[in-house]
C-alpha cells in the first residue's frame, strides 16, 4: 500500500469512528439549501481529515465539501467528502460514509470509502485492483438491464429541475429488477465495485462525492462515464457507473 493510500485509510477510519460514536446524538443542523443539510459533524470530520492530510502532504491541494480546501497549484488533489449521507445522519439512519480520493494530473490514483456502521473499508489504487476490508472485489456479471439491480440518488436541485431525474428513475424502475435510493453516492459506487449493484446513475454530484468511487469501480472491472457516454471525470455533471456489461444498454435508456 502506498503512503497515500495508508494515510487516507488511517484518517477515513478515524473520522468514520467519530461519526459512528456521535450518530445517536441530536447534532446541530444548518441548511445550505432548502433540503441540503450540514451538521456540526460534517465540519468536525472535515477538519480532522484536512488537518491530517495537510500535515502529511503539505504541498498537495485539497478540495473538501465544507470549504476546508487549499489550492497550492499541486498536481496532487485530494477530494474529500467528510460525511456522505448527511440527511441520513441527521435523521439517525445508519447509512453514511467518508470518501477520500487522491488524483494526480486529473486521474484518480488512490481512493478510500469507509462505511463506519458496517465497518466496510473499500480501497483502491490505480493499477492494483479494488478491495473490501483487504479482500479483492469485482463487479457483477449480469449482462441485461432487465436482470439488474440499480442504485441512484436525487440532486438537491430536484424540486427546481425534476423532469430528467424523474424520467430516468421511471425508465430504470420499469425496466429492471429494482432501484434503490440509500442516500450515500459514495457507498452506491462502492457497492457497484463489489458487485452488489449492477449499475448506478445520478446527476448533480460533485468531485468530493465521486473522487474515490470512480477509481473503485474501474479497478473492480467496471465502467464510469457521463450520461452521453464520455469517460467520467470529477468535473462531469452526470455519472453512469456499471459492471461494464450493461453500460451501453444503460446509456441507451438514459435521457441526456
Ligand atoms: C449526497 C448523497 C446522496 C446524493 C446527493 C449527495 P451529502 O451527499 O451522496 O446520496 O443523492 O446528491 O449530495 O450531501 O450527504 O454529502
Ligand atoms: Ca456527498
Ligand atoms: Ca457530504
PDB file of C-alpha atoms and ligand atoms in Angstrom:
ATOM      1  CA  UNK A   1       0.000   0.000   0.000  1.00  0.00           C
ATOM      2  CA  UNK A   2       1.387   3.429  -0.915  1.00  0.00           C
ATOM      3  CA  UNK A   3       1.944   6.136   1.692  1.00  0.00           C
ATOM      4  CA  UNK A   4      -1.004   7.991   0.094  1.00  0.00           C
ATOM      5  CA  UNK A   5      -3.463   5.131   0.498  1.00  0.00           C
ATOM      6  CA  UNK A   6      -2.326   4.244   4.001  1.00  0.00           C
ATOM      7  CA  UNK A   7      -2.731   7.885   5.100  1.00  0.00           C
ATOM      8  CA  UNK A   8      -6.223   8.026   3.549  1.00  0.00           C
ATOM      9  CA  UNK A   9      -7.214   4.739   5.225  1.00  0.00           C
ATOM     10  CA  UNK A  10      -5.949   5.880   8.616  1.00  0.00           C
ATOM     11  CA  UNK A  11      -7.858   9.160   8.589  1.00  0.00           C
ATOM     12  CA  UNK A  12     -11.041   7.809   6.925  1.00  0.00           C
ATOM     13  CA  UNK A  13     -11.322   5.217   9.711  1.00  0.00           C
ATOM     14  CA  UNK A  14     -10.647   7.798  12.398  1.00  0.00           C
ATOM     15  CA  UNK A  15     -13.253  10.225  11.001  1.00  0.00           C
ATOM     16  CA  UNK A  16     -15.698   7.352  10.464  1.00  0.00           C
ATOM     17  CA  UNK A  17     -15.353   6.307  14.099  1.00  0.00           C
ATOM     18  CA  UNK A  18     -16.038   9.869  15.218  1.00  0.00           C
ATOM     19  CA  UNK A  19     -19.226   9.899  13.109  1.00  0.00           C
ATOM     20  CA  UNK A  20     -20.318   6.494  14.390  1.00  0.00           C
ATOM     21  CA  UNK A  21     -19.767   7.463  18.053  1.00  0.00           C
ATOM     22  CA  UNK A  22     -21.974  10.550  17.648  1.00  0.00           C
ATOM     23  CA  UNK A  23     -24.708   9.171  15.403  1.00  0.00           C
ATOM     24  CA  UNK A  24     -27.405   8.840  18.057  1.00  0.00           C
ATOM     25  CA  UNK A  25     -26.791  12.340  19.380  1.00  0.00           C
ATOM     26  CA  UNK A  26     -29.032  15.239  18.285  1.00  0.00           C
ATOM     27  CA  UNK A  27     -26.388  17.123  16.343  1.00  0.00           C
ATOM     28  CA  UNK A  28     -26.698  20.766  15.383  1.00  0.00           C
ATOM     29  CA  UNK A  29     -28.083  21.177  11.851  1.00  0.00           C
ATOM     30  CA  UNK A  30     -27.819  24.098   9.423  1.00  0.00           C
ATOM     31  CA  UNK A  31     -29.250  24.430   5.904  1.00  0.00           C
ATOM     32  CA  UNK A  32     -27.120  25.086   2.794  1.00  0.00           C
ATOM     33  CA  UNK A  33     -30.284  24.995   0.630  1.00  0.00           C
ATOM     34  CA  UNK A  34     -33.942  24.116   1.265  1.00  0.00           C
ATOM     35  CA  UNK A  35     -33.198  20.358   1.522  1.00  0.00           C
ATOM     36  CA  UNK A  36     -29.372  20.484   1.679  1.00  0.00           C
ATOM     37  CA  UNK A  37     -28.295  19.989   5.319  1.00  0.00           C
ATOM     38  CA  UNK A  38     -24.970  20.323   7.029  1.00  0.00           C
ATOM     39  CA  UNK A  39     -24.382  19.139  10.599  1.00  0.00           C
ATOM     40  CA  UNK A  40     -21.668  20.010  13.085  1.00  0.00           C
ATOM     41  CA  UNK A  41     -20.309  16.504  12.445  1.00  0.00           C
ATOM     42  CA  UNK A  42     -19.711  17.175   8.707  1.00  0.00           C
ATOM     43  CA  UNK A  43     -17.488  20.048   9.822  1.00  0.00           C
ATOM     44  CA  UNK A  44     -15.704  18.152  12.611  1.00  0.00           C
ATOM     45  CA  UNK A  45     -14.999  15.210  10.332  1.00  0.00           C
ATOM     46  CA  UNK A  46     -13.717  17.504   7.588  1.00  0.00           C
ATOM     47  CA  UNK A  47     -11.404  19.361   9.966  1.00  0.00           C
ATOM     48  CA  UNK A  48      -9.948  16.095  11.261  1.00  0.00           C
ATOM     49  CA  UNK A  49      -9.263  14.852   7.714  1.00  0.00           C
ATOM     50  CA  UNK A  50      -7.929  18.073   6.199  1.00  0.00           C
ATOM     51  CA  UNK A  51      -5.641  18.843   9.151  1.00  0.00           C
ATOM     52  CA  UNK A  52      -4.098  15.389   8.949  1.00  0.00           C
ATOM     53  CA  UNK A  53      -3.626  15.407   5.160  1.00  0.00           C
ATOM     54  CA  UNK A  54      -2.146  18.924   5.288  1.00  0.00           C
ATOM     55  CA  UNK A  55       0.381  17.741   7.880  1.00  0.00           C
ATOM     56  CA  UNK A  56       1.258  14.614   5.913  1.00  0.00           C
ATOM     57  CA  UNK A  57       1.336  16.174   2.428  1.00  0.00           C
ATOM     58  CA  UNK A  58       1.882  19.928   2.881  1.00  0.00           C
ATOM     59  CA  UNK A  59       2.313  20.691  -0.819  1.00  0.00           C
ATOM     60  CA  UNK A  60      -0.895  18.957  -2.020  1.00  0.00           C
ATOM     61  CA  UNK A  61      -4.204  20.599  -2.992  1.00  0.00           C
ATOM     62  CA  UNK A  62      -7.368  19.755  -1.069  1.00  0.00           C
ATOM     63  CA  UNK A  63     -10.965  20.052  -2.275  1.00  0.00           C
ATOM     64  CA  UNK A  64     -13.371  19.398   0.603  1.00  0.00           C
ATOM     65  CA  UNK A  65     -17.139  19.763   0.634  1.00  0.00           C
ATOM     66  CA  UNK A  66     -17.497  22.075   3.612  1.00  0.00           C
ATOM     67  CA  UNK A  67     -14.915  24.554   2.352  1.00  0.00           C
ATOM     68  CA  UNK A  68     -11.770  23.345   4.103  1.00  0.00           C
ATOM     69  CA  UNK A  69      -9.824  23.204   0.858  1.00  0.00           C
ATOM     70  CA  UNK A  70      -6.489  24.619  -0.177  1.00  0.00           C
ATOM     71  CA  UNK A  71      -5.090  25.334  -3.659  1.00  0.00           C
ATOM     72  CA  UNK A  72      -1.300  25.344  -3.932  1.00  0.00           C
ATOM     73  CA  UNK A  73      -1.080  24.613  -7.639  1.00  0.00           C
ATOM     74  CA  UNK A  74      -0.096  20.994  -6.969  1.00  0.00           C
ATOM     75  CA  UNK A  75      -0.590  18.138  -9.441  1.00  0.00           C
ATOM     76  CA  UNK A  76      -1.959  16.151  -6.464  1.00  0.00           C
ATOM     77  CA  UNK A  77      -5.555  16.890  -5.405  1.00  0.00           C
ATOM     78  CA  UNK A  78      -7.407  15.260  -2.505  1.00  0.00           C
ATOM     79  CA  UNK A  79     -11.214  15.148  -2.944  1.00  0.00           C
ATOM     80  CA  UNK A  80     -12.877  14.774   0.447  1.00  0.00           C
ATOM     81  CA  UNK A  81     -16.486  14.136   1.416  1.00  0.00           C
ATOM     82  CA  UNK A  82     -16.232  14.099   5.211  1.00  0.00           C
ATOM     83  CA  UNK A  83     -19.797  12.756   5.614  1.00  0.00           C
ATOM     84  CA  UNK A  84     -21.603  11.410   2.574  1.00  0.00           C
ATOM     85  CA  UNK A  85     -25.202  10.815   3.585  1.00  0.00           C
ATOM     86  CA  UNK A  86     -25.759  13.869   5.768  1.00  0.00           C
ATOM     87  CA  UNK A  87     -29.559  13.647   5.631  1.00  0.00           C
ATOM     88  CA  UNK A  88     -29.411  10.039   6.831  1.00  0.00           C
ATOM     89  CA  UNK A  89     -27.030  11.082   9.603  1.00  0.00           C
ATOM     90  CA  UNK A  90     -29.251  13.940  10.752  1.00  0.00           C
ATOM     91  CA  UNK A  91     -32.198  11.511  10.911  1.00  0.00           C
ATOM     92  CA  UNK A  92     -30.140   8.814  12.751  1.00  0.00           C
ATOM     93  CA  UNK A  93     -30.320   6.433   9.790  1.00  0.00           C
ATOM     94  CA  UNK A  94     -27.160   4.275   9.896  1.00  0.00           C
ATOM     95  CA  UNK A  95     -26.164   4.684   6.253  1.00  0.00           C
ATOM     96  CA  UNK A  96     -23.360   7.168   5.590  1.00  0.00           C
ATOM     97  CA  UNK A  97     -19.687   7.172   4.669  1.00  0.00           C
ATOM     98  CA  UNK A  98     -16.396   9.024   4.490  1.00  0.00           C
ATOM     99  CA  UNK A  99     -14.938   9.336   0.986  1.00  0.00           C
ATOM    100  CA  UNK A 100     -11.341  10.337   0.215  1.00  0.00           C
ATOM    101  CA  UNK A 101      -9.885  10.233  -3.300  1.00  0.00           C
ATOM    102  CA  UNK A 102      -6.442  11.351  -4.463  1.00  0.00           C
ATOM    103  CA  UNK A 103      -5.967  12.460  -8.072  1.00  0.00           C
ATOM    104  CA  UNK A 104      -2.705  13.207  -9.868  1.00  0.00           C
ATOM    105  CA  UNK A 105      -2.800  15.294 -13.060  1.00  0.00           C
ATOM    106  CA  UNK A 106      -6.576  14.790 -13.222  1.00  0.00           C
ATOM    107  CA  UNK A 107      -6.549  10.985 -12.874  1.00  0.00           C
ATOM    108  CA  UNK A 108      -7.556   9.113  -9.702  1.00  0.00           C
ATOM    109  CA  UNK A 109      -4.622   7.249  -8.153  1.00  0.00           C
ATOM    110  CA  UNK A 110      -5.948   6.253  -4.710  1.00  0.00           C
ATOM    111  CA  UNK A 111      -9.379   6.046  -3.109  1.00  0.00           C
ATOM    112  CA  UNK A 112     -10.992   5.078   0.180  1.00  0.00           C
ATOM    113  CA  UNK A 113     -14.668   4.828   1.091  1.00  0.00           C
ATOM    114  CA  UNK A 114     -15.459   3.867   4.678  1.00  0.00           C
ATOM    115  CA  UNK A 115     -18.938   2.832   5.835  1.00  0.00           C
ATOM    116  CA  UNK A 116     -18.408   3.016   9.603  1.00  0.00           C
ATOM    117  CA  UNK A 117     -21.630   1.359  10.769  1.00  0.00           C
ATOM    118  CA  UNK A 118     -20.993  -1.761   8.656  1.00  0.00           C
ATOM    119  CA  UNK A 119     -17.226  -1.428   9.204  1.00  0.00           C
ATOM    120  CA  UNK A 120     -16.738  -1.755   5.438  1.00  0.00           C
ATOM    121  CA  UNK A 121     -13.483  -0.262   4.199  1.00  0.00           C
ATOM    122  CA  UNK A 122     -13.239  -0.005   0.406  1.00  0.00           C
ATOM    123  CA  UNK A 123      -9.823   0.796  -1.044  1.00  0.00           C
ATOM    124  CA  UNK A 124      -8.272   1.080  -4.479  1.00  0.00           C
ATOM    125  CA  UNK A 125      -5.063   2.197  -6.133  1.00  0.00           C
ATOM    126  CA  UNK A 126      -4.638   2.737  -9.858  1.00  0.00           C
ATOM    127  CA  UNK A 127      -3.443  -0.479 -11.472  1.00  0.00           C
ATOM    128  CA  UNK A 128      -3.682  -2.537  -8.272  1.00  0.00           C
ATOM    129  CA  UNK A 129      -7.356  -3.553  -8.094  1.00  0.00           C
ATOM    130  CA  UNK A 130     -10.078  -2.792  -5.556  1.00  0.00           C
ATOM    131  CA  UNK A 131     -10.554  -4.265  -2.085  1.00  0.00           C
ATOM    132  CA  UNK A 132     -13.142  -4.559   0.680  1.00  0.00           C
ATOM    133  CA  UNK A 133     -11.539  -4.982   4.110  1.00  0.00           C
ATOM    134  CA  UNK A 134      -8.373  -6.176   2.392  1.00  0.00           C
ATOM    135  CA  UNK A 135     -10.006  -8.768   0.119  1.00  0.00           C
ATOM    136  CA  UNK A 136     -10.155  -8.270  -3.668  1.00  0.00           C
ATOM    137  CA  UNK A 137     -13.563  -7.289  -5.086  1.00  0.00           C
ATOM    138  CA  UNK A 138     -15.035  -7.276  -8.584  1.00  0.00           C
ATOM    139  CA  UNK A 139     -18.139  -6.032 -10.374  1.00  0.00           C
ATOM    140  CA  UNK A 140     -21.163  -8.261 -11.055  1.00  0.00           C
ATOM    141  CA  UNK A 141     -21.636 -10.410 -14.150  1.00  0.00           C
ATOM    142  CA  UNK A 142     -25.225  -9.662 -15.110  1.00  0.00           C
ATOM    143  CA  UNK A 143     -25.446  -8.581 -18.727  1.00  0.00           C
ATOM    144  CA  UNK A 144     -29.012  -7.305 -19.121  1.00  0.00           C
ATOM    145  CA  UNK A 145     -30.724  -4.289 -17.584  1.00  0.00           C
ATOM    146  CA  UNK A 146     -33.881  -6.347 -17.039  1.00  0.00           C
ATOM    147  CA  UNK A 147     -31.918  -8.711 -14.723  1.00  0.00           C
ATOM    148  CA  UNK A 148     -30.101  -5.882 -12.923  1.00  0.00           C
ATOM    149  CA  UNK A 149     -30.462  -4.074  -9.592  1.00  0.00           C
ATOM    150  CA  UNK A 150     -29.662  -0.356  -9.600  1.00  0.00           C
ATOM    151  CA  UNK A 151     -28.928   2.471  -7.211  1.00  0.00           C
ATOM    152  CA  UNK A 152     -29.480   6.148  -7.837  1.00  0.00           C
ATOM    153  CA  UNK A 153     -29.779   9.422  -5.961  1.00  0.00           C
ATOM    154  CA  UNK A 154     -31.555  12.726  -6.387  1.00  0.00           C
ATOM    155  CA  UNK A 155     -29.761  16.076  -6.599  1.00  0.00           C
ATOM    156  CA  UNK A 156     -30.555  18.862  -4.141  1.00  0.00           C
ATOM    157  CA  UNK A 157     -31.983  20.927  -7.062  1.00  0.00           C
ATOM    158  CA  UNK A 158     -34.589  18.252  -7.907  1.00  0.00           C
ATOM    159  CA  UNK A 159     -37.558  20.426  -6.971  1.00  0.00           C
ATOM    160  CA  UNK A 160     -36.403  23.117  -9.406  1.00  0.00           C
ATOM    161  CA  UNK A 161     -35.440  20.723 -12.241  1.00  0.00           C
ATOM    162  CA  UNK A 162     -37.364  17.480 -11.723  1.00  0.00           C
ATOM    163  CA  UNK A 163     -38.017  16.348 -15.312  1.00  0.00           C
ATOM    164  CA  UNK A 164     -34.850  14.432 -16.245  1.00  0.00           C
ATOM    165  CA  UNK A 165     -34.451  12.972 -12.741  1.00  0.00           C
ATOM    166  CA  UNK A 166     -37.982  11.556 -12.715  1.00  0.00           C
ATOM    167  CA  UNK A 167     -37.826  10.368 -16.326  1.00  0.00           C
ATOM    168  CA  UNK A 168     -34.642   8.367 -15.715  1.00  0.00           C
ATOM    169  CA  UNK A 169     -35.974   6.984 -12.452  1.00  0.00           C
ATOM    170  CA  UNK A 170     -39.147   5.855 -14.243  1.00  0.00           C
ATOM    171  CA  UNK A 171     -37.220   4.242 -17.101  1.00  0.00           C
ATOM    172  CA  UNK A 172     -34.995   2.109 -14.863  1.00  0.00           C
ATOM    173  CA  UNK A 173     -37.715   1.318 -12.358  1.00  0.00           C
ATOM    174  CA  UNK A 174     -39.900  -0.043 -15.147  1.00  0.00           C
ATOM    175  CA  UNK A 175     -37.178  -1.995 -16.950  1.00  0.00           C
ATOM    176  CA  UNK A 176     -35.027  -3.540 -14.169  1.00  0.00           C
ATOM    177  CA  UNK A 177     -35.283  -5.711 -11.056  1.00  0.00           C
ATOM    178  CA  UNK A 178     -35.361  -2.609  -8.879  1.00  0.00           C
ATOM    179  CA  UNK A 179     -33.865   0.752  -7.987  1.00  0.00           C
ATOM    180  CA  UNK A 180     -32.505   1.635  -4.535  1.00  0.00           C
ATOM    181  CA  UNK A 181     -32.057   5.153  -3.111  1.00  0.00           C
ATOM    182  CA  UNK A 182     -29.991   4.786   0.035  1.00  0.00           C
ATOM    183  CA  UNK A 183     -28.609   8.331   0.304  1.00  0.00           C
ATOM    184  CA  UNK A 184     -24.823   7.998   0.023  1.00  0.00           C
ATOM    185  CA  UNK A 185     -23.475   8.202  -3.513  1.00  0.00           C
ATOM    186  CA  UNK A 186     -20.032   7.064  -2.343  1.00  0.00           C
ATOM    187  CA  UNK A 187     -21.487   3.840  -0.910  1.00  0.00           C
ATOM    188  CA  UNK A 188     -23.546   3.398  -4.101  1.00  0.00           C
ATOM    189  CA  UNK A 189     -20.328   3.484  -6.137  1.00  0.00           C
ATOM    190  CA  UNK A 190     -18.526   1.158  -3.715  1.00  0.00           C
ATOM    191  CA  UNK A 191     -21.420  -1.291  -3.958  1.00  0.00           C
ATOM    192  CA  UNK A 192     -21.193  -1.286  -7.763  1.00  0.00           C
ATOM    193  CA  UNK A 193     -17.486  -2.051  -7.350  1.00  0.00           C
ATOM    194  CA  UNK A 194     -18.138  -5.068  -5.133  1.00  0.00           C
ATOM    195  CA  UNK A 195     -20.916  -6.433  -7.333  1.00  0.00           C
ATOM    196  CA  UNK A 196     -23.911  -5.762  -5.071  1.00  0.00           C
ATOM    197  CA  UNK A 197     -25.473  -3.261  -7.521  1.00  0.00           C
ATOM    198  CA  UNK A 198     -25.111  -3.801 -11.255  1.00  0.00           C
ATOM    199  CA  UNK A 199     -25.309  -0.091 -12.016  1.00  0.00           C
ATOM    200  CA  UNK A 200     -25.736   3.425 -10.655  1.00  0.00           C
ATOM    201  CA  UNK A 201     -26.604   6.782 -12.187  1.00  0.00           C
ATOM    202  CA  UNK A 202     -27.076  10.278 -10.801  1.00  0.00           C
ATOM    203  CA  UNK A 203     -26.878  13.909 -11.899  1.00  0.00           C
ATOM    204  CA  UNK A 204     -25.513  16.884  -9.990  1.00  0.00           C
ATOM    205  CA  UNK A 205     -22.854  15.045  -7.999  1.00  0.00           C
ATOM    206  CA  UNK A 206     -19.647  16.844  -7.097  1.00  0.00           C
ATOM    207  CA  UNK A 207     -15.972  15.933  -7.157  1.00  0.00           C
ATOM    208  CA  UNK A 208     -15.967  15.003  -3.449  1.00  0.00           C
ATOM    209  CA  UNK A 209     -18.879  12.559  -3.977  1.00  0.00           C
ATOM    210  CA  UNK A 210     -17.189  10.606  -6.772  1.00  0.00           C
ATOM    211  CA  UNK A 211     -13.422  11.242  -6.475  1.00  0.00           C
ATOM    212  CA  UNK A 212     -12.790   7.899  -4.715  1.00  0.00           C
ATOM    213  CA  UNK A 213     -15.729   5.825  -6.005  1.00  0.00           C
ATOM    214  CA  UNK A 214     -14.856   6.071  -9.687  1.00  0.00           C
ATOM    215  CA  UNK A 215     -11.455   4.501  -9.047  1.00  0.00           C
ATOM    216  CA  UNK A 216     -13.068   1.672  -7.066  1.00  0.00           C
ATOM    217  CA  UNK A 217     -15.489   0.884  -9.891  1.00  0.00           C
ATOM    218  CA  UNK A 218     -12.819   0.983 -12.599  1.00  0.00           C
ATOM    219  CA  UNK A 219     -10.307  -1.042 -10.585  1.00  0.00           C
ATOM    220  CA  UNK A 220     -13.039  -3.619  -9.908  1.00  0.00           C
ATOM    221  CA  UNK A 221     -13.538  -4.047 -13.677  1.00  0.00           C
ATOM    222  CA  UNK A 222     -16.478  -1.687 -14.234  1.00  0.00           C
ATOM    223  CA  UNK A 223     -17.092   1.391 -16.395  1.00  0.00           C
ATOM    224  CA  UNK A 224     -17.774   5.019 -15.497  1.00  0.00           C
ATOM    225  CA  UNK A 225     -18.972   7.641 -17.992  1.00  0.00           C
ATOM    226  CA  UNK A 226     -21.269  10.647 -18.068  1.00  0.00           C
ATOM    227  CA  UNK A 227     -24.821  10.336 -19.476  1.00  0.00           C
ATOM    228  CA  UNK A 228     -23.705  10.926 -23.115  1.00  0.00           C
ATOM    229  CA  UNK A 229     -21.012   8.219 -22.735  1.00  0.00           C
ATOM    230  CA  UNK A 230     -17.833  10.279 -22.342  1.00  0.00           C
ATOM    231  CA  UNK A 231     -15.205   8.958 -19.877  1.00  0.00           C
ATOM    232  CA  UNK A 232     -16.186  10.407 -16.491  1.00  0.00           C
ATOM    233  CA  UNK A 233     -14.039  12.965 -14.713  1.00  0.00           C
ATOM    234  CA  UNK A 234     -14.961  14.722 -11.466  1.00  0.00           C
ATOM    235  CA  UNK A 235     -15.938  17.794 -13.499  1.00  0.00           C
ATOM    236  CA  UNK A 236     -18.831  15.995 -15.260  1.00  0.00           C
ATOM    237  CA  UNK A 237     -22.422  16.899 -14.269  1.00  0.00           C
ATOM    238  CA  UNK A 238     -23.781  13.395 -14.744  1.00  0.00           C
ATOM    239  CA  UNK A 239     -22.496   9.907 -13.951  1.00  0.00           C
ATOM    240  CA  UNK A 240     -23.254   6.349 -15.033  1.00  0.00           C
ATOM    241  CA  UNK A 241     -21.275   3.600 -13.273  1.00  0.00           C
ATOM    242  CA  UNK A 242     -21.790  -0.059 -14.024  1.00  0.00           C
ATOM    243  CA  UNK A 243     -20.298  -3.509 -14.235  1.00  0.00           C
ATOM    244  CA  UNK A 244     -19.390  -2.654 -17.858  1.00  0.00           C
ATOM    245  CA  UNK A 245     -21.575  -5.375 -19.358  1.00  0.00           C
ATOM    246  CA  UNK A 246     -24.801  -3.380 -19.101  1.00  0.00           C
ATOM    247  CA  UNK A 247     -23.168   0.011 -19.683  1.00  0.00           C
ATOM    248  CA  UNK A 248     -24.223   0.537 -23.307  1.00  0.00           C
ATOM    249  CA  UNK A 249     -27.752  -0.586 -22.517  1.00  0.00           C
ATOM    250  CA  UNK A 250     -27.891   1.853 -19.582  1.00  0.00           C
ATOM    251  CA  UNK A 251     -26.665   4.691 -21.824  1.00  0.00           C
ATOM    252  CA  UNK A 252     -29.310   3.852 -24.449  1.00  0.00           C
ATOM    253  CA  UNK A 253     -32.049   4.093 -21.821  1.00  0.00           C
ATOM    254  CA  UNK A 254     -30.877   7.239 -20.113  1.00  0.00           C
ATOM    255  CA  UNK A 255     -32.287  10.667 -21.023  1.00  0.00           C
ATOM    256  CA  UNK A 256     -29.449  13.092 -21.677  1.00  0.00           C
TER     257      UNK A 256
HETATM  258  C1  LIG B   1     -25.428  13.442  -1.053  1.00  0.00           C
HETATM  259  C2  LIG B   1     -25.516  11.938  -1.080  1.00  0.00           C
HETATM  260  C3  LIG B   1     -26.763  11.480  -1.807  1.00  0.00           C
HETATM  261  C4  LIG B   1     -26.855  12.065  -3.191  1.00  0.00           C
HETATM  262  C5  LIG B   1     -26.744  13.573  -3.147  1.00  0.00           C
HETATM  263  C6  LIG B   1     -25.432  13.972  -2.457  1.00  0.00           C
HETATM  264  P1  LIG B   1     -24.174  14.587   1.045  1.00  0.00           P
HETATM  265  O1  LIG B   1     -24.230  13.859  -0.422  1.00  0.00           O
HETATM  266  O2  LIG B   1     -24.399  11.360  -1.730  1.00  0.00           O
HETATM  267  O3  LIG B   1     -26.818  10.078  -1.954  1.00  0.00           O
HETATM  268  O4  LIG B   1     -28.080  11.686  -3.784  1.00  0.00           O
HETATM  269  O5  LIG B   1     -26.770  14.034  -4.461  1.00  0.00           O
HETATM  270  O6  LIG B   1     -25.278  15.338  -2.472  1.00  0.00           O
HETATM  271  O7  LIG B   1     -24.807  15.923   0.889  1.00  0.00           O
HETATM  272  O8  LIG B   1     -24.895  13.727   2.001  1.00  0.00           O
HETATM  273  O9  LIG B   1     -22.700  14.674   1.274  1.00  0.00           O
HETATM  274 CA1  LIG B   2     -21.814  13.834  -0.729  1.00  0.00          CA
HETATM  275 CA1  LIG B   3     -21.076  15.464   2.499  1.00  0.00          CA
END
